[in-house]
């Protein structure tokens, strides 16, 4: 895994410049500090005066990341939630693609962040119609903490690498892989079957595993234990997290390609989470009505 940023030098710490809530009247502060063995992003958050965030941006640099599946950050946190942020000319000024991570306190960890873990945001708001991240267009990297908690924070950093290739350190490392992708859908629904057959996700995202909700499976058992009713919509797993109903449809759309009439249409209809949430009840009603006409029973995974 080629190392993009080595945090072991004072020169590297000097390349990171703070951007805090002082621009809006807040009093939070944070900076990158060089330490004997690494660097640390540290400071304190304050929710006073409408503030509550501290961030850093590294000097702009062309990283040439188009051929890699993502990034891997080696860090030791304090139990708080942080964001790695990527800036490119795909978005308006001030917007970024963010990936949230929360390493355990006091424990060094390698955090794999594939490209599909990043979502476009502006001032904490999801950009509904922004294009998917194009790794080759990344011009700047940043860090941010905004977890709505007063008090000091500290994130120690060792290195930022690419995913999928051997580390430049030559150490034996497990190759990071894309997060698990599973779609649990109603195999008796003709509309659902056609949708999953025609939907195509991007190659760099990984392989999507299709699971019939009417068959007993580990995925169905897990969803039942979580109380997710598959009669109310399909479920999509990305990594360790499950999305259900309209949120699953929206997330799957963002993972899709833009090739072909069907996939372009899906993107126009469901790339916006708000539009998807408004239209999903009608889609669900049509599906349930069709199943009644066909005489198909409910999935009933949450019935006892």
Coordinates of N, CA, C and O in Angstrom, one line a residue, residues 21 27-29 43-48 51-54 77-82 101-105 145-154:
X21 N -14.6 26.9 14.0 CA -15.9 27.6 14.0 C -15.7 29.1 14.3 O -16.8 29.8 14.5
X27 N -15.8 29.3 19.4 CA -14.5 29.4 20.1 C -13.8 28.0 20.2 O -12.9 27.9 21.0
X28 N -14.1 27.1 19.3 CA -13.4 25.8 19.3 C -12.0 26.1 18.7 O -11.8 27.1 17.9
X29 N -11.1 25.2 19.0 CA -9.8 25.3 18.4 C -9.2 24.0 18.1 O -9.5 23.0 18.8
X43 N -7.1 19.6 20.1 CA -7.6 20.9 20.5 C -8.8 20.7 21.4 O -8.9 19.7 22.2
X44 N -9.8 21.5 21.3 CA -11.0 21.4 22.1 C -12.2 22.0 21.4 O -12.1 23.0 20.7
X45 N -13.4 21.3 21.5 CA -14.6 21.8 20.9 C -15.4 22.5 22.0 O -15.4 22.2 23.1
X46 N -16.1 23.6 21.5 CA -17.0 24.3 22.4 C -18.3 24.5 21.6 O -18.2 24.9 20.4
X47 N -19.4 24.3 22.2 CA -20.7 24.5 21.6 C -21.2 25.9 21.8 O -22.3 26.3 21.3
X48 N -20.4 26.7 22.5 CA -20.8 28.1 22.7 C -20.9 28.9 21.4 O -20.1 28.7 20.5
X51 N -21.1 27.4 17.9 CA -19.9 26.7 17.3 C -20.1 25.2 17.5 O -21.1 24.7 17.9
X52 N -18.9 24.5 17.3 CA -18.9 23.1 17.5 C -18.2 22.3 16.5 O -18.4 21.1 16.4
X53 N -17.2 22.9 15.8 CA -16.4 22.1 15.0 C -15.0 22.6 14.9 O -14.7 23.8 15.1
X54 N -14.0 21.7 14.6 CA -12.6 22.1 14.3 C -12.2 21.2 13.2 O -12.5 20.0 13.1
X77 N -7.2 7.1 18.4 CA -8.1 8.1 18.8 C -8.4 8.1 20.3 O -7.7 7.5 21.1
X78 N -9.5 8.9 20.6 CA -9.9 9.1 22.0 C -11.3 8.6 22.2 O -12.0 9.0 23.2
X79 N -11.8 7.8 21.3 CA -13.2 7.4 21.3 C -14.2 8.3 20.7 O -15.4 8.0 20.6
X80 N -13.7 9.4 20.2 CA -14.7 10.4 19.6 C -14.7 10.1 18.1 O -13.9 9.4 17.5
X81 N -15.7 10.7 17.4 CA -16.0 10.5 16.0 C -15.4 11.6 15.2 O -15.5 12.8 15.4
X82 N -14.6 11.2 14.1 CA -13.9 12.1 13.2 C -14.3 11.9 11.8 O -15.0 10.9 11.5
X101 N -15.3 8.1 10.8 CA -14.7 6.9 11.5 C -14.5 7.2 13.0 O -14.5 8.4 13.4
X102 N -14.5 6.2 13.8 CA -14.4 6.4 15.3 C -13.5 5.3 15.9 O -14.0 4.3 16.4
X103 N -12.2 5.5 15.8 CA -11.3 4.5 16.4 C -11.5 4.4 17.9 O -11.7 5.4 18.6
X104 N -11.3 3.2 18.5 CA -11.4 3.1 19.9 C -10.3 3.9 20.7 O -9.2 4.1 20.1
X105 N -10.6 4.3 21.9 CA -9.7 5.2 22.6 C -8.4 4.4 22.9 O -8.4 3.3 23.4
X145 N -13.6 17.3 13.2 CA -14.4 16.8 14.3 C -15.6 17.7 14.6 O -15.4 18.9 14.6
X146 N -16.8 17.1 14.6 CA -18.0 17.9 14.9 C -19.0 17.0 15.5 O -20.1 16.8 15.0
X147 N -18.7 16.4 16.6 CA -19.6 15.3 17.2 C -20.5 15.9 18.3 O -21.1 15.1 19.1
X148 N -20.6 17.2 18.4 CA -21.5 17.9 19.3 C -21.2 17.6 20.7 O -22.1 17.5 21.6
X149 N -19.9 17.5 21.1 CA -19.5 17.2 22.5 C -18.5 18.3 22.8 O -17.4 18.4 22.2
X150 N -18.7 19.0 23.9 CA -17.7 19.9 24.5 C -16.5 19.2 25.0 O -16.7 18.0 25.5
X151 N -15.4 19.8 24.9 CA -14.2 19.2 25.6 C -13.0 19.0 24.6 O -13.1 19.1 23.4
X152 N -11.9 18.5 25.2 CA -10.7 18.3 24.4 C -10.8 17.0 23.5 O -11.6 16.1 23.8
X153 N -10.1 17.0 22.5 CA -10.0 15.9 21.6 C -8.6 15.7 21.1 O -7.8 16.6 21.2
X154 N -8.3 14.5 20.7 CA -6.9 14.2 20.2 C -7.0 12.9 19.3 O -7.5 11.9 19.7

